[in-house]
C-alpha positions as a Markdown table, in Angstrom:
| # | Residue | x | y | z |
|---|---|---|---|---|
| 1 | Unk | -15.4 | -3.8 | -23.3 |
| 2 | Unk | -14.4 | -2.5 | -19.9 |
| 3 | Unk | -16.4 | -3.6 | -16.9 |
| 4 | Unk | -18.3 | -0.9 | -15.0 |
| 5 | Unk | -15.9 | -1.0 | -12.1 |
| 6 | Unk | -12.8 | -0.9 | -14.3 |
| 7 | Unk | -14.2 | 2.0 | -16.4 |
| 8 | Unk | -15.0 | 3.9 | -13.2 |
| 9 | Unk | -11.5 | 3.3 | -11.7 |
| 10 | Unk | -10.0 | 4.4 | -15.0 |
| 11 | Unk | -12.0 | 7.6 | -15.2 |
| 12 | Unk | -11.1 | 8.6 | -11.6 |
| 13 | Unk | -7.5 | 7.7 | -12.2 |
| 14 | Unk | -7.3 | 9.6 | -15.5 |
| 15 | Unk | -8.9 | 12.7 | -13.9 |
| 16 | Unk | -6.5 | 12.6 | -11.0 |
| 17 | Unk | -3.5 | 11.8 | -13.2 |
| 18 | Unk | -4.2 | 15.0 | -15.2 |
| 19 | Unk | -4.3 | 17.1 | -12.1 |
| 20 | Unk | -1.2 | 15.4 | -10.6 |
| 21 | Unk | 0.8 | 15.9 | -13.8 |
| 22 | Unk | 0.1 | 19.6 | -13.7 |
| 23 | Unk | 1.6 | 19.6 | -10.1 |
| 24 | Unk | 4.6 | 17.6 | -11.1 |
| 25 | Unk | 3.6 | 14.5 | -9.1 |
| 26 | Unk | 2.3 | 11.0 | -9.9 |
| 27 | Unk | -1.2 | 9.8 | -9.3 |
| 28 | Unk | 0.1 | 7.6 | -6.5 |
| 29 | Unk | 1.8 | 10.6 | -4.9 |
| 30 | Unk | -1.4 | 12.6 | -5.3 |
| 31 | Unk | -3.3 | 9.9 | -3.4 |
| 32 | Unk | -0.9 | 9.9 | -0.5 |
| 33 | Unk | -0.9 | 13.7 | -0.3 |
| 34 | Unk | -4.7 | 13.6 | -0.4 |
| 35 | Unk | -4.8 | 11.1 | 2.5 |
| 36 | Unk | -2.4 | 13.3 | 4.6 |
| 37 | Unk | -4.4 | 16.4 | 3.8 |
| 38 | Unk | -7.6 | 14.8 | 4.9 |
| 39 | Unk | -6.2 | 13.0 | 8.0 |
| 40 | Unk | -3.2 | 15.0 | 9.1 |
| 41 | Unk | 0.0 | 13.4 | 10.3 |
| 42 | Unk | -0.5 | 9.6 | 9.7 |
| 43 | Unk | 1.6 | 6.6 | 10.7 |
| 44 | Unk | 3.1 | 4.8 | 7.7 |
| 45 | Unk | 1.3 | 1.6 | 8.7 |
| 46 | Unk | -2.0 | 3.4 | 8.5 |
| 47 | Unk | -1.2 | 4.8 | 5.0 |
| 48 | Unk | -0.2 | 1.3 | 3.9 |
| 49 | Unk | -3.4 | -0.3 | 5.3 |
| 50 | Unk | -5.7 | 2.4 | 3.8 |
| 51 | Unk | -3.9 | 3.1 | 0.6 |
| 52 | Unk | -3.0 | -0.5 | -0.2 |
| 53 | Unk | 0.3 | -0.5 | -2.2 |
| 54 | Unk | 3.1 | -2.9 | -1.3 |
| 55 | Unk | 5.2 | -1.6 | 1.5 |
| 56 | Unk | 8.2 | -1.1 | -0.9 |
| 57 | Unk | 6.0 | 0.9 | -3.3 |
| 58 | Unk | 4.7 | 3.2 | -0.5 |
| 59 | Unk | 8.3 | 3.6 | 0.7 |
| 60 | Unk | 9.3 | 4.7 | -2.8 |
| 61 | Unk | 6.4 | 7.1 | -3.0 |
| 62 | Unk | 7.3 | 8.6 | 0.4 |
| 63 | Unk | 11.0 | 8.8 | -0.6 |
| 64 | Unk | 10.1 | 10.8 | -3.7 |
| 65 | Unk | 7.7 | 13.1 | -1.8 |
| 66 | Unk | 10.4 | 13.6 | 0.9 |
| 67 | Unk | 13.0 | 14.4 | -1.7 |
| 68 | Unk | 10.8 | 17.2 | -3.1 |
| 69 | Unk | 10.1 | 18.4 | 0.5 |
| 70 | Unk | 6.4 | 17.7 | 0.3 |
| 71 | Unk | 6.4 | 15.4 | 3.3 |
| 72 | Unk | 8.7 | 14.6 | 6.3 |
| 73 | Unk | 8.9 | 11.4 | 8.3 |
| 74 | Unk | 9.2 | 11.6 | 12.1 |
| 75 | Unk | 9.5 | 8.8 | 14.7 |
| 76 | Unk | 6.2 | 7.7 | 16.0 |
| 77 | Unk | 5.9 | 8.8 | 19.6 |
| 78 | Unk | 3.5 | 5.9 | 20.3 |
| 79 | Unk | 5.6 | 3.2 | 18.6 |
| 80 | Unk | 9.2 | 4.1 | 18.2 |
| 81 | Unk | 9.7 | 1.3 | 15.7 |
| 82 | Unk | 7.6 | 3.2 | 13.1 |
| 83 | Unk | 7.3 | 6.7 | 11.6 |
| 84 | Unk | 4.5 | 9.2 | 11.2 |
| 85 | Unk | 4.3 | 11.1 | 7.9 |
| 86 | Unk | 3.7 | 14.9 | 8.0 |
| 87 | Unk | 3.0 | 17.3 | 5.2 |
| 88 | Unk | 5.4 | 20.2 | 4.8 |
| 89 | Unk | 4.0 | 23.7 | 4.0 |
| 90 | Unk | 4.6 | 23.0 | 0.3 |
| 91 | Unk | 3.0 | 19.5 | 0.7 |
| 92 | Unk | 0.0 | 21.0 | 2.3 |
| 93 | Unk | -0.5 | 23.4 | -0.6 |
| 94 | Unk | -0.1 | 20.6 | -3.1 |
| 95 | Unk | -2.4 | 18.3 | -1.0 |
| 96 | Unk | -5.0 | 21.0 | -0.8 |
| 97 | Unk | -5.0 | 21.3 | -4.6 |
| 98 | Unk | -5.3 | 17.5 | -5.0 |
| 99 | Unk | -8.2 | 17.2 | -2.6 |
| 100 | Unk | -10.0 | 20.2 | -4.3 |
| 101 | Unk | -9.7 | 18.3 | -7.6 |
| 102 | Unk | -11.1 | 15.1 | -6.0 |
| 103 | Unk | -13.8 | 17.0 | -4.1 |
| 104 | Unk | -14.9 | 18.8 | -7.3 |
| 105 | Unk | -15.2 | 15.4 | -9.1 |
| 106 | Unk | -17.2 | 14.0 | -6.3 |
| 107 | Unk | -19.6 | 17.0 | -6.3 |
| 108 | Unk | -20.1 | 16.6 | -10.0 |
| 109 | Unk | -20.8 | 12.9 | -9.7 |
| 110 | Unk | -23.2 | 13.5 | -6.7 |
| 111 | Unk | -25.1 | 16.1 | -8.8 |
| 112 | Unk | -25.9 | 13.5 | -11.4 |
| 113 | Unk | -27.0 | 10.6 | -9.1 |
| 114 | Unk | -29.7 | 9.9 | -6.5 |
| 115 | Unk | -29.2 | 9.1 | -2.8 |
| 116 | Unk | -30.1 | 5.5 | -3.7 |
| 117 | Unk | -27.3 | 5.5 | -6.3 |
| 118 | Unk | -24.8 | 6.7 | -3.7 |
| 119 | Unk | -25.9 | 4.0 | -1.2 |
| 120 | Unk | -25.3 | 1.5 | -4.1 |
| 121 | Unk | -21.9 | 2.9 | -4.7 |
| 122 | Unk | -21.1 | 2.6 | -1.0 |
| 123 | Unk | -22.1 | -1.0 | -1.1 |
| 124 | Unk | -19.9 | -1.6 | -4.2 |
| 125 | Unk | -16.9 | 0.2 | -2.6 |
| 126 | Unk | -17.2 | -2.0 | 0.6 |
| 127 | Unk | -17.5 | -5.1 | -1.5 |
| 128 | Unk | -14.4 | -4.1 | -3.5 |
| 129 | Unk | -12.6 | -3.4 | -0.3 |
| 130 | Unk | -13.4 | -6.8 | 1.1 |
| 131 | Unk | -12.6 | -8.5 | -2.2 |
| 132 | Unk | -9.1 | -7.0 | -2.4 |
| 133 | Unk | -8.5 | -7.4 | 1.3 |
| 134 | Unk | -8.1 | -3.8 | 2.5 |
| 135 | Unk | -9.1 | -2.7 | 5.9 |
| 136 | Unk | -10.9 | 0.6 | 6.4 |
| 137 | Unk | -14.1 | -0.2 | 4.5 |
| 138 | Unk | -16.0 | 1.1 | 7.5 |
| 139 | Unk | -14.5 | 4.5 | 6.8 |
| 140 | Unk | -16.1 | 4.7 | 3.3 |
| 141 | Unk | -19.2 | 6.9 | 3.4 |
| 142 | Unk | -20.9 | 8.3 | 0.2 |
| 143 | Unk | -24.4 | 9.2 | 1.3 |
């Protein structure tokens, strides 16, 4: 039997994977496009910190997205040793679709739970973040 956390992660992943496959992208690519859609141009280091894959995995994801002209990398004006990732026009359209799918799922979940449930989910998300060692837990807000 799957744990509650594992089952929830699987459900979100399966929902996103279905939408991503319709767009011709992977779930991981969809997550990156969603981050860029929500945040705008983002340094690679920030994507790595918040998204959490190994650097080589993130590089591969960005390479694929860049090959399909969904993103472009530009030198970071604040730190010339790094790059900032930007959505292209096509990437922005795809990212908008991905975030709409995620927002729709969130609205459906919110409609079925109480404010107390959402505070509990926020606590679980922060505990997960701490357990897996990701920064950015302070950015998580459900209520």
